[in-house]
Amino acid sequence: MKKNISVAIDGPSAAGKSTIAKMVAKKENFIYIDTGAMYRCVAYYCLTQKIDLNDEKAVEQAIEHIQIRLTPDNKVYLNDEDVSNQIRQDQVSLGASCVSKYQVVRSFLVDEQRKMAKAGNVILDGRDIGTVVLPDASIKIYLDATIECRARRRMLERKEKGIDLSLEETIKEIELRDWKDSTRKHSPLRCAEDAIVIDSTDLSIDEVVSRIINLVN
Ligand code: DC
């Protein structure tokens, strides 16, 4: 029997993981699993329910009330509500980084991600896909870029939403999130030993996408 192909993409914030993963998924007809969106859902739920994100026990209780669904058209549903836009707010980004340090949150979401990954050919992006979620992934990519490049891309994205932040502020914010994600105790951001590192600083989106598609094929 032919084994399903699984592609793991890890890397720091704003490296372009989700843009690239979505494009590869579309071109190759893979299922895309945005694991960051799942951590964002947990944070968003807690924020809307006024649950203190620093209270691990309270967050642990909250996850019993959380159901997350990712659809083929890349919408994110939290308890049957479409929260695709809401979970992209800055407050939710920081909140996601906070709740993702709790082992109970990670186990809950990693179980869900592994179940989802059985559905066919899949591409997942996150921080621990190649190291924890799918250590036997067919292809592991570690997507990186310089901090300045990532900050400039994030600023552009924000500008489109009418938000203006300076380069310095954006760099600080991304560095803080990278620091949190790579120094936490459970499943910190790491490059898997067998991952292929792609530095996208001087590459276009299409170039990165075609490199990954070449690897898949
Ligand atoms: O990829 P993202 O920015 O949407 O992720 C939001 C946060 O979720 C990120 O700061 C760290 C956390 N996360 C994680 O710990 N593990 C993953 N596999 C994906 C995201």
mmCIF file of N, CA, C and O in Angstrom, residues 68-159:
data_model
loop_
_atom_site.group_PDB
_atom_site.id
_atom_site.type_symbol
_atom_site.label_atom_id
_atom_site.label_comp_id
_atom_site.label_asym_id
_atom_site.label_seq_id
_atom_site.Cartn_x
_atom_site.Cartn_y
_atom_site.Cartn_z
ATOM 1 N N ILE A 68 -11.865 22.338 17.674
ATOM 2 C CA ILE A 68 -11.289 23.115 16.567
ATOM 3 C C ILE A 68 -11.465 22.334 15.270
ATOM 4 O O ILE A 68 -11.253 21.123 15.228
ATOM 5 N N ARG A 69 -11.856 23.068 14.229
ATOM 6 C CA ARG A 69 -12.014 22.416 12.919
ATOM 7 C C ARG A 69 -11.335 23.290 11.865
ATOM 8 O O ARG A 69 -11.567 24.506 11.821
ATOM 9 N N LEU A 70 -10.472 22.664 11.073
ATOM 10 C CA LEU A 70 -9.837 23.383 9.964
ATOM 11 C C LEU A 70 -10.477 22.863 8.677
ATOM 12 O O LEU A 70 -10.610 21.648 8.510
ATOM 13 N N THR A 71 -10.897 23.764 7.803
ATOM 14 C CA THR A 71 -11.608 23.313 6.603
ATOM 15 C C THR A 71 -10.689 23.364 5.373
ATOM 16 O O THR A 71 -9.667 24.061 5.393
ATOM 17 N N PRO A 72 -11.046 22.657 4.314
ATOM 18 C CA PRO A 72 -10.186 22.636 3.116
ATOM 19 C C PRO A 72 -9.989 24.030 2.502
ATOM 20 O O PRO A 72 -9.013 24.256 1.801
ATOM 21 N N ASP A 73 -10.925 24.967 2.758
ATOM 22 C CA ASP A 73 -10.714 26.319 2.226
ATOM 23 C C ASP A 73 -10.001 27.213 3.257
ATOM 24 O O ASP A 73 -10.096 28.445 3.198
ATOM 25 N N ASN A 74 -9.271 26.543 4.171
ATOM 26 C CA ASN A 74 -8.422 27.228 5.157
ATOM 27 C C ASN A 74 -9.160 28.152 6.115
ATOM 28 O O ASN A 74 -8.632 29.165 6.545
ATOM 29 N N LYS A 75 -10.383 27.767 6.438
ATOM 30 C CA LYS A 75 -11.104 28.513 7.487
ATOM 31 C C LYS A 75 -10.878 27.778 8.819
ATOM 32 O O LYS A 75 -10.663 26.562 8.849
ATOM 33 N N VAL A 76 -10.933 28.556 9.901
ATOM 34 C CA VAL A 76 -10.696 27.983 11.224
ATOM 35 C C VAL A 76 -11.970 28.143 12.055
ATOM 36 O O VAL A 76 -12.451 29.272 12.243
ATOM 37 N N TYR A 77 -12.504 27.023 12.518
ATOM 38 C CA TYR A 77 -13.722 27.061 13.327
ATOM 39 C C TYR A 77 -13.403 26.675 14.766
ATOM 40 O O TYR A 77 -12.760 25.657 15.013
ATOM 41 N N LEU A 78 -13.866 27.518 15.680
ATOM 42 C CA LEU A 78 -13.734 27.228 17.104
ATOM 43 C C LEU A 78 -15.151 27.036 17.632
ATOM 44 O O LEU A 78 -15.973 27.962 17.556
ATOM 45 N N ASN A 79 -15.442 25.830 18.100
ATOM 46 C CA ASN A 79 -16.802 25.493 18.542
ATOM 47 C C ASN A 79 -17.847 25.978 17.523
ATOM 48 O O ASN A 79 -18.814 26.654 17.874
ATOM 49 N N ASP A 80 -17.611 25.647 16.278
ATOM 50 C CA ASP A 80 -18.527 25.942 15.164
ATOM 51 C C ASP A 80 -18.649 27.416 14.797
ATOM 52 O O ASP A 80 -19.499 27.791 13.994
ATOM 53 N N GLU A 81 -17.802 28.260 15.375
ATOM 54 C CA GLU A 81 -17.806 29.674 14.969
ATOM 55 C C GLU A 81 -16.565 29.917 14.102
ATOM 56 O O GLU A 81 -15.462 29.464 14.445
ATOM 57 N N ASP A 82 -16.758 30.609 12.994
ATOM 58 C CA ASP A 82 -15.636 30.928 12.118
ATOM 59 C C ASP A 82 -14.813 32.050 12.769
ATOM 60 O O ASP A 82 -15.270 33.185 12.864
ATOM 61 N N VAL A 83 -13.600 31.705 13.215
ATOM 62 C CA VAL A 83 -12.763 32.703 13.908
ATOM 63 C C VAL A 83 -11.498 33.003 13.098
ATOM 64 O O VAL A 83 -10.512 33.505 13.634
ATOM 65 N N SER A 84 -11.545 32.683 11.808
ATOM 66 C CA SER A 84 -10.357 32.806 10.952
ATOM 67 C C SER A 84 -9.696 34.181 11.049
ATOM 68 O O SER A 84 -8.464 34.271 11.065
ATOM 69 N N ASN A 85 -10.502 35.240 11.089
ATOM 70 C CA ASN A 85 -9.913 36.587 11.152
ATOM 71 C C ASN A 85 -9.545 36.984 12.579
ATOM 72 O O ASN A 85 -8.458 37.516 12.813
ATOM 73 N N GLN A 86 -10.433 36.680 13.498
ATOM 74 C CA GLN A 86 -10.207 37.092 14.893
ATOM 75 C C GLN A 86 -8.886 36.560 15.447
ATOM 76 O O GLN A 86 -8.212 37.238 16.204
ATOM 77 N N ILE A 87 -8.526 35.334 15.083
ATOM 78 C CA ILE A 87 -7.317 34.736 15.684
ATOM 79 C C ILE A 87 -6.020 35.333 15.141
ATOM 80 O O ILE A 87 -4.941 34.972 15.581
ATOM 81 N N ARG A 88 -6.138 36.243 14.177
ATOM 82 C CA ARG A 88 -4.916 36.874 13.628
ATOM 83 C C ARG A 88 -4.560 38.167 14.353
ATOM 84 O O ARG A 88 -3.571 38.807 14.013
ATOM 85 N N GLN A 89 -5.382 38.567 15.333
ATOM 86 C CA GLN A 89 -5.080 39.813 16.057
ATOM 87 C C GLN A 89 -3.778 39.657 16.854
ATOM 88 O O GLN A 89 -3.472 38.560 17.329
ATOM 89 N N ASP A 90 -3.065 40.783 17.020
ATOM 90 C CA ASP A 90 -1.764 40.744 17.712
ATOM 91 C C ASP A 90 -1.851 40.177 19.126
ATOM 92 O O ASP A 90 -0.990 39.432 19.570
ATOM 93 N N GLN A 91 -2.934 40.550 19.810
ATOM 94 C CA GLN A 91 -3.122 40.090 21.181
ATOM 95 C C GLN A 91 -3.222 38.550 21.211
ATOM 96 O O GLN A 91 -2.739 37.899 22.134
ATOM 97 N N VAL A 92 -3.847 37.993 20.170
ATOM 98 C CA VAL A 92 -4.010 36.537 20.108
ATOM 99 C C VAL A 92 -2.655 35.883 19.765
ATOM 100 O O VAL A 92 -2.339 34.807 20.270
ATOM 101 N N SER A 93 -1.838 36.545 18.953
ATOM 102 C CA SER A 93 -0.511 35.995 18.616
ATOM 103 C C SER A 93 0.309 35.819 19.893
ATOM 104 O O SER A 93 0.890 34.757 20.134
ATOM 105 N N LEU A 94 0.327 36.861 20.706
ATOM 106 C CA LEU A 94 1.098 36.780 21.958
ATOM 107 C C LEU A 94 0.482 35.759 22.901
ATOM 108 O O LEU A 94 1.177 35.000 23.568
ATOM 109 N N GLY A 95 -0.846 35.741 22.939
ATOM 110 C CA GLY A 95 -1.563 34.786 23.787
ATOM 111 C C GLY A 95 -1.273 33.349 23.379
ATOM 112 O O GLY A 95 -1.087 32.471 24.230
ATOM 113 N N ALA A 96 -1.178 33.114 22.076
ATOM 114 C CA ALA A 96 -0.913 31.755 21.573
ATOM 115 C C ALA A 96 0.469 31.311 22.025
ATOM 116 O O ALA A 96 0.682 30.160 22.420
ATOM 117 N N SER A 97 1.409 32.242 21.974
ATOM 118 C CA SER A 97 2.761 31.930 22.406
ATOM 119 C C SER A 97 2.757 31.586 23.898
ATOM 120 O O SER A 97 3.496 30.714 24.341
ATOM 121 N N CYS A 98 1.877 32.239 24.646
ATOM 122 C CA CYS A 98 1.789 32.000 26.094
ATOM 123 C C CYS A 98 1.167 30.624 26.392
ATOM 124 O O CYS A 98 1.756 29.819 27.108
ATOM 125 N N VAL A 99 0.005 30.333 25.804
ATOM 126 C CA VAL A 99 -0.649 29.051 26.146
ATOM 127 C C VAL A 99 0.102 27.844 25.578
ATOM 128 O O VAL A 99 -0.033 26.728 26.068
ATOM 129 N N SER A 100 0.931 28.087 24.550
ATOM 130 C CA SER A 100 1.640 26.966 23.930
ATOM 131 C C SER A 100 2.761 26.432 24.809
ATOM 132 O O SER A 100 3.361 25.416 24.505
ATOM 133 N N LYS A 101 3.019 27.111 25.932
ATOM 134 C CA LYS A 101 4.065 26.584 26.813
ATOM 135 C C LYS A 101 3.523 25.508 27.764
ATOM 136 O O LYS A 101 4.287 24.809 28.406
ATOM 137 N N TYR A 102 2.202 25.380 27.840
ATOM 138 C CA TYR A 102 1.634 24.393 28.753
ATOM 139 C C TYR A 102 1.570 23.011 28.112
ATOM 140 O O TYR A 102 0.987 22.836 27.031
ATOM 141 N N GLN A 103 2.125 22.030 28.829
ATOM 142 C CA GLN A 103 2.182 20.671 28.291
ATOM 143 C C GLN A 103 0.785 20.127 27.993
ATOM 144 O O GLN A 103 0.571 19.452 26.983
ATOM 145 N N VAL A 104 -0.192 20.455 28.846
ATOM 146 C CA VAL A 104 -1.533 19.907 28.658
ATOM 147 C C VAL A 104 -2.164 20.446 27.359
ATOM 148 O O VAL A 104 -2.853 19.717 26.630
ATOM 149 N N VAL A 105 -1.879 21.686 27.050
ATOM 150 C CA VAL A 105 -2.386 22.277 25.800
ATOM 151 C C VAL A 105 -1.703 21.588 24.617
ATOM 152 O O VAL A 105 -2.339 21.196 23.635
ATOM 153 N N ARG A 106 -0.402 21.395 24.741
ATOM 154 C CA ARG A 106 0.355 20.781 23.649
ATOM 155 C C ARG A 106 -0.136 19.348 23.394
ATOM 156 O O ARG A 106 -0.355 18.960 22.258
ATOM 157 N N SER A 107 -0.319 18.560 24.485
ATOM 158 C CA SER A 107 -0.742 17.167 24.274
ATOM 159 C C SER A 107 -2.088 17.122 23.580
ATOM 160 O O SER A 107 -2.292 16.334 22.646
ATOM 161 N N PHE A 108 -2.996 17.976 24.024
ATOM 162 C CA PHE A 108 -4.333 18.021 23.427
ATOM 163 C C PHE A 108 -4.236 18.327 21.925
ATOM 164 O O PHE A 108 -4.814 17.625 21.092
ATOM 165 N N LEU A 109 -3.466 19.354 21.592
ATOM 166 C CA LEU A 109 -3.401 19.765 20.180
ATOM 167 C C LEU A 109 -2.560 18.797 19.332
ATOM 168 O O LEU A 109 -2.911 18.517 18.184
ATOM 169 N N VAL A 110 -1.492 18.270 19.915
ATOM 170 C CA VAL A 110 -0.648 17.329 19.153
ATOM 171 C C VAL A 110 -1.467 16.077 18.789
ATOM 172 O O VAL A 110 -1.404 15.585 17.662
ATOM 173 N N ASP A 111 -2.288 15.603 19.727
ATOM 174 C CA ASP A 111 -3.160 14.447 19.432
ATOM 175 C C ASP A 111 -4.074 14.760 18.248
ATOM 176 O O ASP A 111 -4.226 13.964 17.329
ATOM 177 N N GLU A 112 -4.691 15.943 18.300
ATOM 178 C CA GLU A 112 -5.596 16.356 17.217
ATOM 179 C C GLU A 112 -4.833 16.428 15.889
ATOM 180 O O GLU A 112 -5.308 15.985 14.853
ATOM 181 N N GLN A 113 -3.634 17.003 15.954
ATOM 182 C CA GLN A 113 -2.842 17.184 14.720
ATOM 183 C C GLN A 113 -2.450 15.830 14.118
ATOM 184 O O GLN A 113 -2.494 15.647 12.911
ATOM 185 N N ARG A 114 -2.090 14.888 14.983
ATOM 186 C CA ARG A 114 -1.702 13.561 14.469
ATOM 187 C C ARG A 114 -2.906 12.875 13.825
ATOM 188 O O ARG A 114 -2.777 12.216 12.796
ATOM 189 N N LYS A 115 -4.089 13.046 14.426
ATOM 190 C CA LYS A 115 -5.306 12.445 13.846
ATOM 191 C C LYS A 115 -5.557 13.065 12.475
ATOM 192 O O LYS A 115 -5.817 12.361 11.494
ATOM 193 N N MET A 116 -5.470 14.393 12.406
ATOM 194 C CA MET A 116 -5.728 15.097 11.143
ATOM 195 C C MET A 116 -4.729 14.673 10.079
ATOM 196 O O MET A 116 -5.054 14.572 8.902
ATOM 197 N N ALA A 117 -3.496 14.407 10.510
ATOM 198 C CA ALA A 117 -2.428 14.095 9.556
ATOM 199 C C ALA A 117 -2.602 12.729 8.907
ATOM 200 O O ALA A 117 -1.904 12.399 7.942
ATOM 201 N N LYS A 118 -3.540 11.939 9.429
ATOM 202 C CA LYS A 118 -3.754 10.604 8.851
ATOM 203 C C LYS A 118 -4.679 10.651 7.647
ATOM 204 O O LYS A 118 -4.903 9.639 6.982
ATOM 205 N N ALA A 119 -5.240 11.835 7.384
ATOM 206 C CA ALA A 119 -6.305 11.924 6.376
ATOM 207 C C ALA A 119 -5.834 11.794 4.921
ATOM 208 O O ALA A 119 -6.652 11.688 4.018
ATOM 209 N N GLY A 120 -4.548 11.817 4.664
ATOM 210 C CA GLY A 120 -4.065 11.731 3.277
ATOM 211 C C GLY A 120 -2.689 12.354 3.176
ATOM 212 O O GLY A 120 -1.931 12.349 4.150
ATOM 213 N N ASN A 121 -2.380 12.901 2.002
ATOM 214 C CA ASN A 121 -1.117 13.636 1.877
ATOM 215 C C ASN A 121 -1.296 14.976 2.577
ATOM 216 O O ASN A 121 -2.252 15.696 2.311
ATOM 217 N N VAL A 122 -0.361 15.278 3.468
ATOM 218 C CA VAL A 122 -0.560 16.469 4.306
ATOM 219 C C VAL A 122 0.685 17.347 4.369
ATOM 220 O O VAL A 122 1.807 16.867 4.217
ATOM 221 N N ILE A 123 0.430 18.623 4.626
ATOM 222 C CA ILE A 123 1.532 19.534 4.912
ATOM 223 C C ILE A 123 1.151 20.305 6.166
ATOM 224 O O ILE A 123 0.056 20.860 6.259
ATOM 225 N N LEU A 124 2.021 20.281 7.156
ATOM 226 C CA LEU A 124 1.742 20.948 8.435
ATOM 227 C C LEU A 124 2.809 21.996 8.671
ATOM 228 O O LEU A 124 3.986 21.758 8.378
ATOM 229 N N ASP A 125 2.408 23.134 9.228
ATOM 230 C CA ASP A 125 3.430 24.092 9.628
ATOM 231 C C ASP A 125 3.270 24.460 11.088
ATOM 232 O O ASP A 125 2.172 24.404 11.639
ATOM 233 N N GLY A 126 4.414 24.729 11.739
ATOM 234 C CA GLY A 126 4.380 25.060 13.160
ATOM 235 C C GLY A 126 5.771 25.244 13.711
ATOM 236 O O GLY A 126 6.662 25.791 13.053
ATOM 237 N N ARG A 127 5.954 24.777 14.965
ATOM 238 C CA ARG A 127 7.262 24.918 15.624
ATOM 239 C C ARG A 127 7.857 23.564 15.996
ATOM 240 O O ARG A 127 9.056 23.465 16.226
ATOM 241 N N ASP A 128 6.997 22.540 16.113
ATOM 242 C CA ASP A 128 7.460 21.242 16.620
ATOM 243 C C ASP A 128 7.002 20.093 15.721
ATOM 244 O O ASP A 128 6.850 18.970 16.183
ATOM 245 N N ILE A 129 6.733 20.377 14.466
ATOM 246 C CA ILE A 129 6.156 19.337 13.599
ATOM 247 C C ILE A 129 7.195 18.230 13.324
ATOM 248 O O ILE A 129 6.933 17.057 13.552
ATOM 249 N N GLY A 130 8.374 18.642 12.871
ATOM 250 C CA GLY A 130 9.408 17.646 12.551
ATOM 251 C C GLY A 130 10.030 17.008 13.786
ATOM 252 O O GLY A 130 10.564 15.902 13.712
ATOM 253 N N THR A 131 9.947 17.701 14.922
ATOM 254 C CA THR A 131 10.591 17.173 16.129
ATOM 255 C C THR A 131 9.642 16.350 17.004
ATOM 256 O O THR A 131 10.055 15.381 17.622
ATOM 257 N N VAL A 132 8.368 16.732 17.045
ATOM 258 C CA VAL A 132 7.436 16.079 17.986
ATOM 259 C C VAL A 132 6.185 15.510 17.303
ATOM 260 O O VAL A 132 5.856 14.335 17.469
ATOM 261 N N VAL A 133 5.511 16.330 16.535
ATOM 262 C CA VAL A 133 4.202 15.899 15.991
ATOM 263 C C VAL A 133 4.389 14.745 15.005
ATOM 264 O O VAL A 133 3.748 13.702 15.134
ATOM 265 N N LEU A 134 5.265 14.941 14.038
ATOM 266 C CA LEU A 134 5.501 13.893 13.032
ATOM 267 C C LEU A 134 7.003 13.641 12.880
ATOM 268 O O LEU A 134 7.609 14.022 11.870
ATOM 269 N N PRO A 135 7.609 12.971 13.875
ATOM 270 C CA PRO A 135 9.064 12.747 13.769
ATOM 271 C C PRO A 135 9.436 11.888 12.554
ATOM 272 O O PRO A 135 10.593 11.908 12.132
ATOM 273 N N ASP A 136 8.448 11.151 11.993
ATOM 274 C CA ASP A 136 8.730 10.344 10.801
ATOM 275 C C ASP A 136 8.206 10.985 9.529
ATOM 276 O O ASP A 136 7.954 10.288 8.528
ATOM 277 N N ALA A 137 8.018 12.288 9.538
ATOM 278 C CA ALA A 137 7.503 12.979 8.337
ATOM 279 C C ALA A 137 8.364 12.642 7.115
ATOM 280 O O ALA A 137 9.580 12.458 7.247
ATOM 281 N N SER A 138 7.725 12.571 5.954
ATOM 282 C CA SER A 138 8.469 12.224 4.730
ATOM 283 C C SER A 138 9.518 13.291 4.423
ATOM 284 O O SER A 138 10.624 12.993 3.996
ATOM 285 N N ILE A 139 9.120 14.550 4.616
ATOM 286 C CA ILE A 139 10.040 15.658 4.332
ATOM 287 C C ILE A 139 9.942 16.666 5.468
ATOM 288 O O ILE A 139 8.842 17.029 5.880
ATOM 289 N N LYS A 140 11.104 17.091 5.959
ATOM 290 C CA LYS A 140 11.111 18.114 7.013
ATOM 291 C C LYS A 140 11.860 19.338 6.503
ATOM 292 O O LYS A 140 12.983 19.222 6.022
ATOM 293 N N ILE A 141 11.196 20.465 6.640
ATOM 294 C CA ILE A 141 11.798 21.723 6.210
ATOM 295 C C ILE A 141 11.910 22.633 7.421
ATOM 296 O O ILE A 141 10.962 22.709 8.222
ATOM 297 N N TYR A 142 13.024 23.316 7.541
ATOM 298 C CA TYR A 142 13.135 24.379 8.547
ATOM 299 C C TYR A 142 13.283 25.670 7.765
ATOM 300 O O TYR A 142 14.295 25.904 7.105
ATOM 301 N N LEU A 143 12.217 26.466 7.794
ATOM 302 C CA LEU A 143 12.187 27.693 6.991
ATOM 303 C C LEU A 143 12.609 28.882 7.843
ATOM 304 O O LEU A 143 11.988 29.169 8.865
ATOM 305 N N ASP A 144 13.648 29.538 7.394
ATOM 306 C CA ASP A 144 14.179 30.656 8.173
ATOM 307 C C ASP A 144 14.379 31.876 7.278
ATOM 308 O O ASP A 144 14.270 31.781 6.036
ATOM 309 N N ALA A 145 14.661 33.008 7.879
ATOM 310 C CA ALA A 145 15.041 34.240 7.169
ATOM 311 C C ALA A 145 15.604 35.164 8.230
ATOM 312 O O ALA A 145 15.333 34.965 9.421
ATOM 313 N N THR A 146 16.340 36.168 7.820
ATOM 314 C CA THR A 146 16.915 37.073 8.826
ATOM 315 C C THR A 146 15.785 37.805 9.553
ATOM 316 O O THR A 146 14.679 37.956 9.010
ATOM 317 N N ILE A 147 16.081 38.272 10.736
ATOM 318 C CA ILE A 147 15.056 38.974 11.527
ATOM 319 C C ILE A 147 14.563 40.219 10.782
ATOM 320 O O ILE A 147 13.365 40.507 10.758
ATOM 321 N N GLU A 148 15.478 40.913 10.130
ATOM 322 C CA GLU A 148 15.059 42.136 9.434
ATOM 323 C C GLU A 148 14.112 41.802 8.280
ATOM 324 O O GLU A 148 13.093 42.473 8.081
ATOM 325 N N CYS A 149 14.448 40.745 7.566
ATOM 326 C CA CYS A 149 13.601 40.333 6.442
ATOM 327 C C CYS A 149 12.218 39.910 6.938
ATOM 328 O O CYS A 149 11.183 40.310 6.385
ATOM 329 N N ARG A 150 12.183 39.154 8.014
ATOM 330 C CA ARG A 150 10.891 38.705 8.543
ATOM 331 C C ARG A 150 10.068 39.896 9.037
ATOM 332 O O ARG A 150 8.864 39.961 8.823
ATOM 333 N N ALA A 151 10.745 40.838 9.669
ATOM 334 C CA ALA A 151 10.040 42.013 10.182
ATOM 335 C C ALA A 151 9.479 42.852 9.032
ATOM 336 O O ALA A 151 8.352 43.336 9.096
ATOM 337 N N ARG A 152 10.254 42.977 7.965
ATOM 338 C CA ARG A 152 9.768 43.767 6.823
ATOM 339 C C ARG A 152 8.543 43.115 6.188
ATOM 340 O O ARG A 152 7.576 43.775 5.822
ATOM 341 N N ARG A 153 8.581 41.784 6.098
ATOM 342 C CA ARG A 153 7.417 41.079 5.533
ATOM 343 C C ARG A 153 6.188 41.277 6.424
ATOM 344 O O ARG A 153 5.092 41.503 5.951
ATOM 345 N N ARG A 154 6.404 41.175 7.743
ATOM 346 C CA ARG A 154 5.285 41.358 8.675
ATOM 347 C C ARG A 154 4.722 42.784 8.579
ATOM 348 O O ARG A 154 3.517 43.000 8.605
ATOM 349 N N MET A 155 5.631 43.761 8.395
ATOM 350 C CA MET A 155 5.176 45.160 8.284
ATOM 351 C C MET A 155 4.309 45.356 7.046
ATOM 352 O O MET A 155 3.300 46.054 7.076
ATOM 353 N N LEU A 156 4.722 44.713 5.971
ATOM 354 C CA LEU A 156 3.952 44.809 4.719
ATOM 355 C C LEU A 156 2.548 44.253 4.890
ATOM 356 O O LEU A 156 1.555 44.867 4.484
ATOM 357 N N GLU A 157 2.493 43.071 5.534
ATOM 358 C CA GLU A 157 1.207 42.415 5.797
ATOM 359 C C GLU A 157 0.302 43.347 6.588
ATOM 360 O O GLU A 157 -0.883 43.483 6.325
ATOM 361 N N ARG A 158 0.914 43.982 7.614
ATOM 362 C CA ARG A 158 0.163 44.870 8.494
ATOM 363 C C ARG A 158 -0.300 46.117 7.758
ATOM 364 O O ARG A 158 -1.390 46.616 7.988
ATOM 365 N N LYS A 159 0.562 46.625 6.894
ATOM 366 C CA LYS A 159 0.235 47.842 6.150
ATOM 367 C C LYS A 159 -1.043 47.621 5.347
ATOM 368 O O LYS A 159 -1.913 48.482 5.263
#
